[in-house]
Amino acid sequence: MSELLAPILPGATLGVLGGGQLGQMFVHAAQAMGYRTAVLDADPTSPAGLVSHAHVRSGYEDPQGLAELAQLCAAVTTEFENVPAAALRTLALQLPVSPAGDAVAIAQDRAAEKAHFVRCGVPCAPYAEITTPAQLAAVGANLLPGILKTTRMGYDGKGQARVRTAAELAAAWDAMGRVDCVLEKMLPLVHECSVIVARGRDGAIVHLPVQRNLHRDGILAVTEVHAGNVPETQAAQAVAAAESVAHGLNYVGVLCVEFFVLDDGSLVVNEIAPRPHNSGHYSQNAMDVSQFELQVRCMTGLPLVQPRQHSAAVMLNLLGDLWFQDGMPRTPAWDQVLALPGTHLHLYGKTDAKPARKMGHLNITAATPEQARGVALQAAAILGIAPY
Ligand code: ATP
Ligand code: MG
């Protein structure tokens, strides 16, 4: 039915499931374009709920909350990967929902996700599903050392254990309560990168440039985006792979595909996120269309125009750790950081800083990659972020 729909124009109300920072930045983008917004999140102080025109305070499975959201909105999207797919399917009976519940369900399940990569002919890490003691016992030595990952609900490196031997693997699975897992072979990574695509109802697709990502302790720390940040062959392969993953899902919306580049130059897909992604935040200041505007355009059926990068970019994630020094609370020296040219501060309005909690990000734009990196290193030194 969606192809028959006329575009939903500014003035209409757009809904988002989830009230985190991704929802907040979606709300900002939608409001800048003249839309009204509604957020569904049980937390009365959620970052997106605080800035939205309407805030439905209910859980994702509350039929009344979903009905209220449907009543308010002309279209709905999601910002939270683990929104029950059933909630999206329920809403889709009444109004356009993108991405679809079926696509989100695949992204929520590492085993289904890997099966999809195989279907699309995009290589992923060698792996085995571990859901029974027999499967555990059958794990081949070729998958060790490896990383045991829960099939569902993992993020920011949570629900993962690095294991070197069969004994460590068994102990780690026990410690995880023997929930469904996949064991992935530990690969020799030289870079990590990601590609964000936006696919419309009509199958038209555009992409952001390849983002080079540095993770620390399983959490994204730095993203660098400029031509040459990843060798050209891998960059072209990554874009083609991301497009094929999106087409294969008949996906509508913004999709992030994360990759590993290995020491032999080969490219391996890691995982997908069915929404804007932390590694795409630089697009707010370095692209002429941000990933959040792309989300608005996809869900409303507005045209997708290939985004252009106008500045070299670095993004530094601002984790709660920066709000402490020697165990004592402090306020980071924002005034010093903002004295540096091309710095753009984004804080999500979370009042409670905790180590490893994503509190905000700093985008740095410059005419050249060297300048962007130089300013990023200065900002990192001021804030207490380790150099990269
Ligand atoms: P996200 O916050 O991106 O959703 P996640 O918790 O789903 O993260 P993954 O992306 O699976 O976790 O892994 C987190 C990080 O751990 C990766 O970015 C990479 O640095 C490292 N990692 C994961 N799998 C492997 C692997 N098979 N080999 C080597 N390193 C890996
Ligand atoms: Mg990841």
Tab-separated table of N, CA, C and O in Angstrom, residues 209-299:
chain	number	residue	atom	x	y	z
A	209	PRO	N	28.908	8.789	3.339
A	209	PRO	CA	30.233	8.231	3.040
A	209	PRO	C	30.658	7.197	4.084
A	209	PRO	O	30.114	7.160	5.196
A	210	VAL	N	31.646	6.389	3.727
A	210	VAL	CA	32.109	5.344	4.652
A	210	VAL	C	32.739	5.984	5.885
A	210	VAL	O	33.585	6.868	5.778
A	211	GLN	N	32.306	5.522	7.036
A	211	GLN	CA	32.775	6.065	8.305
A	211	GLN	C	33.805	5.105	8.892
A	211	GLN	O	33.580	3.897	8.938
A	212	ARG	N	34.923	5.653	9.315
A	212	ARG	CA	35.924	4.807	9.978
A	212	ARG	C	35.777	4.966	11.486
A	212	ARG	O	35.785	6.080	12.004
A	213	ASN	N	35.632	3.824	12.167
A	213	ASN	CA	35.256	3.855	13.577
A	213	ASN	C	36.309	3.218	14.469
A	213	ASN	O	36.856	2.176	14.137
A	214	LEU	N	36.546	3.859	15.595
A	214	LEU	CA	37.417	3.286	16.617
A	214	LEU	C	36.567	2.975	17.847
A	214	LEU	O	35.875	3.869	18.360
A	215	HIS	N	36.597	1.708	18.258
A	215	HIS	CA	35.870	1.311	19.470
A	215	HIS	C	36.846	1.144	20.616
A	215	HIS	O	37.969	0.697	20.422
A	216	ARG	N	36.393	1.494	21.812
A	216	ARG	CA	37.166	1.206	23.020
A	216	ARG	C	36.250	0.495	23.989
A	216	ARG	O	35.144	0.987	24.267
A	217	ASP	N	36.700	-0.642	24.499
A	217	ASP	CA	35.875	-1.452	25.408
A	217	ASP	C	34.505	-1.753	24.807
A	217	ASP	O	33.484	-1.707	25.504
A	218	GLY	N	34.468	-2.019	23.508
A	218	GLY	CA	33.210	-2.404	22.868
A	218	GLY	C	32.282	-1.237	22.576
A	218	GLY	O	31.189	-1.434	22.058
A	219	ILE	N	32.708	-0.009	22.889
A	219	ILE	CA	31.852	1.171	22.671
A	219	ILE	C	32.522	2.086	21.649
A	219	ILE	O	33.737	2.311	21.711
A	220	LEU	N	31.732	2.620	20.740
A	220	LEU	CA	32.283	3.552	19.755
A	220	LEU	C	32.918	4.731	20.487
A	220	LEU	O	32.296	5.333	21.377
A	221	ALA	N	34.151	5.063	20.102
A	221	ALA	CA	34.836	6.201	20.728
A	221	ALA	C	35.018	7.340	19.725
A	221	ALA	O	34.746	8.496	20.045
A	222	VAL	N	35.494	7.009	18.512
A	222	VAL	CA	35.828	8.033	17.525
A	222	VAL	C	35.345	7.585	16.151
A	222	VAL	O	35.486	6.415	15.789
A	223	THR	N	34.779	8.513	15.393
A	223	THR	CA	34.474	8.261	13.979
A	223	THR	C	35.181	9.328	13.147
A	223	THR	O	35.113	10.517	13.490
A	224	GLU	N	35.862	8.899	12.084
A	224	GLU	CA	36.529	9.826	11.171
A	224	GLU	C	35.928	9.654	9.783
A	224	GLU	O	35.836	8.518	9.302
A	225	VAL	N	35.570	10.773	9.156
A	225	VAL	CA	34.984	10.674	7.818
A	225	VAL	C	35.630	11.679	6.870
A	225	VAL	O	35.504	12.899	7.044
A	226	HIS	N	36.357	11.126	5.928
A	226	HIS	CA	36.942	11.923	4.846
A	226	HIS	C	37.376	10.942	3.771
A	226	HIS	O	37.571	9.752	4.056
A	227	ALA	N	37.539	11.444	2.549
A	227	ALA	CA	37.960	10.551	1.464
A	227	ALA	C	39.307	9.941	1.836
A	227	ALA	O	40.190	10.639	2.342
A	228	GLY	N	39.459	8.644	1.636
A	228	GLY	CA	40.732	7.986	1.923
A	228	GLY	C	40.847	7.462	3.344
A	228	GLY	O	41.865	6.879	3.714
A	229	ASN	N	39.800	7.633	4.168
A	229	ASN	CA	39.875	7.130	5.549
A	229	ASN	C	39.912	5.606	5.588
A	229	ASN	O	40.392	5.006	6.540
A	230	VAL	N	39.381	5.011	4.532
A	230	VAL	CA	39.419	3.560	4.352
A	230	VAL	C	39.874	3.366	2.900
A	230	VAL	O	39.470	4.144	2.034
A	231	PRO	N	40.718	2.367	2.608
A	231	PRO	CA	41.149	2.184	1.214
A	231	PRO	C	39.952	2.119	0.266
A	231	PRO	O	38.896	1.588	0.615
A	232	GLU	N	40.152	2.699	-0.926
A	232	GLU	CA	39.036	2.895	-1.857
A	232	GLU	C	38.293	1.602	-2.219
A	232	GLU	O	37.069	1.596	-2.310
A	233	THR	N	39.036	0.521	-2.401
A	233	THR	CA	38.381	-0.736	-2.785
A	233	THR	C	37.420	-1.191	-1.689
A	233	THR	O	36.280	-1.577	-1.970
A	234	GLN	N	37.889	-1.149	-0.433
A	234	GLN	CA	37.014	-1.569	0.657
A	234	GLN	C	35.813	-0.635	0.786
A	234	GLN	O	34.712	-1.077	1.087
A	235	ALA	N	36.061	0.668	0.580
A	235	ALA	CA	34.966	1.633	0.705
A	235	ALA	C	33.870	1.309	-0.311
A	235	ALA	O	32.686	1.262	0.031
A	236	ALA	N	34.269	1.049	-1.549
A	236	ALA	CA	33.276	0.756	-2.590
A	236	ALA	C	32.549	-0.558	-2.277
A	236	ALA	O	31.326	-0.655	-2.434
A	237	GLN	N	33.307	-1.536	-1.801
A	237	GLN	CA	32.678	-2.813	-1.432
A	237	GLN	C	31.684	-2.630	-0.284
A	237	GLN	O	30.617	-3.239	-0.276
A	238	ALA	N	32.056	-1.794	0.686
A	238	ALA	CA	31.189	-1.592	1.853
A	238	ALA	C	29.866	-0.950	1.430
A	238	ALA	O	28.792	-1.367	1.881
A	239	VAL	N	29.945	0.047	0.557
A	239	VAL	CA	28.709	0.703	0.107
A	239	VAL	C	27.841	-0.302	-0.656
A	239	VAL	O	26.630	-0.403	-0.412
A	240	ALA	N	28.460	-1.070	-1.544
A	240	ALA	CA	27.683	-2.042	-2.333
A	240	ALA	C	27.047	-3.088	-1.403
A	240	ALA	O	25.880	-3.469	-1.584
A	241	ALA	N	27.799	-3.528	-0.402
A	241	ALA	CA	27.271	-4.539	0.526
A	241	ALA	C	26.110	-3.958	1.338
A	241	ALA	O	25.082	-4.622	1.526
A	242	ALA	N	26.262	-2.719	1.803
A	242	ALA	CA	25.195	-2.103	2.606
A	242	ALA	C	23.925	-1.965	1.767
A	242	ALA	O	22.810	-2.230	2.241
A	243	GLU	N	24.098	-1.579	0.502
A	243	GLU	CA	22.925	-1.432	-0.365
A	243	GLU	C	22.253	-2.790	-0.579
A	243	GLU	O	21.025	-2.895	-0.558
A	244	SER	N	23.062	-3.814	-0.737
A	244	SER	CA	22.430	-5.108	-1.012
A	244	SER	C	21.724	-5.653	0.238
A	244	SER	O	20.662	-6.268	0.138
A	245	VAL	N	22.287	-5.380	1.424
A	245	VAL	CA	21.607	-5.781	2.667
A	245	VAL	C	20.253	-5.060	2.783
A	245	VAL	O	19.235	-5.658	3.146
A	246	ALA	N	20.235	-3.773	2.439
A	246	ALA	CA	18.982	-3.000	2.545
A	246	ALA	C	17.960	-3.452	1.506
A	246	ALA	O	16.784	-3.665	1.835
A	247	HIS	N	18.409	-3.638	0.266
A	247	HIS	CA	17.469	-4.089	-0.779
A	247	HIS	C	16.914	-5.464	-0.419
A	247	HIS	O	15.721	-5.736	-0.593
A	248	GLY	N	17.791	-6.331	0.105
A	248	GLY	CA	17.377	-7.698	0.447
A	248	GLY	C	16.302	-7.738	1.519
A	248	GLY	O	15.532	-8.703	1.600
A	249	LEU	N	16.270	-6.709	2.355
A	249	LEU	CA	15.242	-6.643	3.411
A	249	LEU	C	14.007	-5.878	2.929
A	249	LEU	O	13.052	-5.727	3.683
A	250	ASN	N	14.080	-5.361	1.705
A	250	ASN	CA	13.035	-4.453	1.213
A	250	ASN	C	12.817	-3.333	2.228
A	250	ASN	O	11.701	-2.940	2.565
A	251	TYR	N	13.933	-2.841	2.704
A	251	TYR	CA	13.980	-1.944	3.858
A	251	TYR	C	13.491	-0.546	3.494
A	251	TYR	O	13.811	-0.025	2.429
A	252	VAL	N	12.748	0.063	4.392
A	252	VAL	CA	12.397	1.476	4.245
A	252	VAL	C	12.860	2.193	5.503
A	252	VAL	O	12.425	1.867	6.616
A	253	GLY	N	13.780	3.147	5.319
A	253	GLY	CA	14.284	3.887	6.471
A	253	GLY	C	15.797	4.004	6.417
A	253	GLY	O	16.420	3.724	5.393
A	254	VAL	N	16.355	4.410	7.556
A	254	VAL	CA	17.813	4.560	7.684
A	254	VAL	C	18.361	3.286	8.308
A	254	VAL	O	17.835	2.805	9.310
A	255	LEU	N	19.401	2.763	7.684
A	255	LEU	CA	19.994	1.495	8.134
A	255	LEU	C	21.504	1.676	8.216
A	255	LEU	O	22.114	2.181	7.276
A	256	CYS	N	22.089	1.251	9.325
A	256	CYS	CA	23.553	1.290	9.440
A	256	CYS	C	24.092	-0.127	9.334
A	256	CYS	O	23.581	-1.038	9.992
A	257	VAL	N	25.108	-0.304	8.514
A	257	VAL	CA	25.767	-1.603	8.392
A	257	VAL	C	27.206	-1.429	8.871
A	257	VAL	O	27.924	-0.546	8.373
A	258	GLU	N	27.603	-2.240	9.849
A	258	GLU	CA	28.957	-2.157	10.414
A	258	GLU	C	29.835	-3.248	9.824
A	258	GLU	O	29.388	-4.394	9.689
A	259	PHE	N	31.096	-2.889	9.542
A	259	PHE	CA	32.028	-3.823	8.902
A	259	PHE	C	33.351	-3.891	9.650
A	259	PHE	O	33.756	-2.938	10.324
A	260	PHE	N	34.042	-5.004	9.430
A	260	PHE	CA	35.444	-5.140	9.808
A	260	PHE	C	36.266	-5.176	8.523
A	260	PHE	O	35.871	-5.838	7.559
A	261	VAL	N	37.410	-4.499	8.529
A	261	VAL	CA	38.395	-4.688	7.467
A	261	VAL	C	39.522	-5.507	8.083
A	261	VAL	O	40.072	-5.131	9.131
A	262	LEU	N	39.845	-6.644	7.476
A	262	LEU	CA	40.818	-7.566	8.066
A	262	LEU	C	42.223	-7.300	7.543
A	262	LEU	O	42.412	-6.555	6.588
A	263	ASP	N	43.203	-7.954	8.179
A	263	ASP	CA	44.609	-7.689	7.822
A	263	ASP	C	44.949	-8.099	6.392
A	263	ASP	O	45.911	-7.618	5.812
A	264	ASP	N	44.142	-8.996	5.792
A	264	ASP	CA	44.402	-9.351	4.393
A	264	ASP	C	43.621	-8.449	3.423
A	264	ASP	O	43.564	-8.723	2.227
A	265	GLY	N	43.002	-7.378	3.958
A	265	GLY	CA	42.296	-6.437	3.100
A	265	GLY	C	40.843	-6.824	2.838
A	265	GLY	O	40.101	-6.079	2.196
A	266	SER	N	40.423	-7.974	3.329
A	266	SER	CA	39.046	-8.387	3.041
A	266	SER	C	38.068	-7.664	3.974
A	266	SER	O	38.423	-7.205	5.060
A	267	LEU	N	36.836	-7.606	3.492
A	267	LEU	CA	35.792	-6.881	4.208
A	267	LEU	C	34.762	-7.879	4.715
A	267	LEU	O	34.326	-8.762	3.978
A	268	VAL	N	34.400	-7.743	5.996
A	268	VAL	CA	33.474	-8.679	6.618
A	268	VAL	C	32.391	-7.856	7.293
A	268	VAL	O	32.688	-6.880	7.976
A	269	VAL	N	31.142	-8.223	7.107
A	269	VAL	CA	30.072	-7.469	7.751
A	269	VAL	C	29.955	-7.920	9.205
A	269	VAL	O	30.090	-9.107	9.514
A	270	ASN	N	29.757	-6.980	10.112
A	270	ASN	CA	29.592	-7.315	11.530
A	270	ASN	C	28.120	-7.388	11.872
A	270	ASN	O	27.602	-8.454	12.176
A	271	GLU	N	27.439	-6.245	11.825
A	271	GLU	CA	26.023	-6.257	12.215
A	271	GLU	C	25.320	-5.061	11.618
A	271	GLU	O	25.956	-4.167	11.064
A	272	ILE	N	23.993	-5.055	11.753
A	272	ILE	CA	23.215	-3.925	11.242
A	272	ILE	C	22.416	-3.298	12.380
A	272	ILE	O	22.106	-3.959	13.378
A	273	ALA	N	22.125	-2.033	12.210
A	273	ALA	CA	21.244	-1.327	13.147
A	273	ALA	C	20.119	-0.712	12.323
A	273	ALA	O	20.401	0.034	11.374
A	274	PRO	N	18.870	-1.007	12.666
A	274	PRO	CA	17.747	-0.557	11.826
A	274	PRO	C	17.279	0.845	12.201
A	274	PRO	O	16.120	1.075	12.504
A	275	ARG	N	18.205	1.797	12.143
A	275	ARG	CA	17.923	3.160	12.631
A	275	ARG	C	19.183	3.982	12.404
A	275	ARG	O	20.235	3.427	12.067
A	276	PRO	N	19.109	5.308	12.622
A	276	PRO	CA	20.343	6.089	12.623
A	276	PRO	C	21.311	5.507	13.656
A	276	PRO	O	20.894	4.797	14.582
A	277	HIS	N	22.584	5.814	13.478
A	277	HIS	CA	23.609	5.146	14.286
A	277	HIS	C	24.600	6.166	14.824
A	277	HIS	O	24.857	7.200	14.199
A	278	ASN	N	25.184	5.837	15.957
A	278	ASN	CA	26.185	6.689	16.591
A	278	ASN	C	27.300	7.083	15.608
A	278	ASN	O	27.787	8.205	15.623
A	279	SER	N	27.671	6.170	14.719
A	279	SER	CA	28.759	6.473	13.782
A	279	SER	C	28.314	7.430	12.678
A	279	SER	O	29.143	7.862	11.872
A	280	GLY	N	27.038	7.795	12.642
A	280	GLY	CA	26.542	8.743	11.635
A	280	GLY	C	26.281	10.130	12.196
A	280	GLY	O	25.786	11.009	11.475
A	281	HIS	N	26.650	10.361	13.461
A	281	HIS	CA	26.322	11.654	14.069
A	281	HIS	C	27.059	12.827	13.428
A	281	HIS	O	26.580	13.961	13.438
A	282	TYR	N	28.260	12.578	12.878
A	282	TYR	CA	29.019	13.641	12.203
A	282	TYR	C	28.181	14.293	11.093
A	282	TYR	O	28.411	15.450	10.710
A	283	SER	N	27.201	13.529	10.559
A	283	SER	CA	26.409	14.048	9.434
A	283	SER	C	25.607	15.286	9.825
A	283	SER	O	25.217	16.069	8.962
A	284	GLN	N	25.385	15.492	11.109
A	284	GLN	CA	24.663	16.697	11.544
A	284	GLN	C	25.410	17.971	11.161
A	284	GLN	O	24.787	19.005	10.934
A	285	ASN	N	26.741	17.906	11.135
A	285	ASN	CA	27.516	19.120	10.893
A	285	ASN	C	28.408	19.073	9.657
A	285	ASN	O	28.893	20.112	9.218
A	286	ALA	N	28.644	17.869	9.114
A	286	ALA	CA	29.591	17.763	7.990
A	286	ALA	C	28.917	17.406	6.672
A	286	ALA	O	29.571	17.398	5.637
A	287	MET	N	27.628	17.096	6.715
A	287	MET	CA	26.890	16.721	5.499
A	287	MET	C	25.792	17.754	5.257
A	287	MET	O	25.313	18.379	6.199
A	288	ASP	N	25.349	17.842	4.007
A	288	ASP	CA	24.235	18.771	3.756
A	288	ASP	C	22.879	18.156	4.110
A	288	ASP	O	21.869	18.865	4.143
A	289	VAL	N	22.854	16.869	4.381
A	289	VAL	CA	21.642	16.214	4.910
A	289	VAL	C	22.102	15.279	6.021
A	289	VAL	O	22.981	14.445	5.807
A	290	SER	N	21.520	15.396	7.210
A	290	SER	CA	21.944	14.530	8.314
A	290	SER	C	21.215	13.193	8.235
A	290	SER	O	20.196	13.054	7.558
A	291	GLN	N	21.723	12.205	8.982
A	291	GLN	CA	21.038	10.906	9.004
A	291	GLN	C	19.630	11.037	9.604
A	291	GLN	O	18.746	10.250	9.266
A	292	PHE	N	19.416	12.036	10.441
A	292	PHE	CA	18.087	12.185	11.050
A	292	PHE	C	17.098	12.816	10.048
A	292	PHE	O	15.935	12.453	10.013
A	293	GLU	N	17.603	13.743	9.225
A	293	GLU	CA	16.741	14.258	8.160
A	293	GLU	C	16.420	13.134	7.169
A	293	GLU	O	15.297	13.043	6.656
A	294	LEU	N	17.389	12.271	6.906
A	294	LEU	CA	17.111	11.134	6.014
A	294	LEU	C	16.000	10.261	6.597
A	294	LEU	O	15.129	9.771	5.869
A	295	GLN	N	16.015	10.070	7.919
A	295	GLN	CA	14.969	9.278	8.565
A	295	GLN	C	13.599	9.930	8.357
A	295	GLN	O	12.615	9.248	8.044
A	296	VAL	N	13.555	11.255	8.499
A	296	VAL	CA	12.299	11.985	8.268
A	296	VAL	C	11.851	11.798	6.815
A	296	VAL	O	10.685	11.506	6.533
A	297	ARG	N	12.801	11.965	5.889
A	297	ARG	CA	12.436	11.856	4.465
A	297	ARG	C	11.935	10.453	4.128
A	297	ARG	O	10.984	10.295	3.354
A	298	CYS	N	12.579	9.433	4.683
A	298	CYS	CA	12.154	8.053	4.381
A	298	CYS	C	10.737	7.798	4.883
A	298	CYS	O	9.904	7.244	4.179
A	299	MET	N	10.468	8.176	6.113
A	299	MET	CA	9.181	7.798	6.711
A	299	MET	C	8.015	8.594	6.151
A	299	MET	O	6.868	8.167	6.244
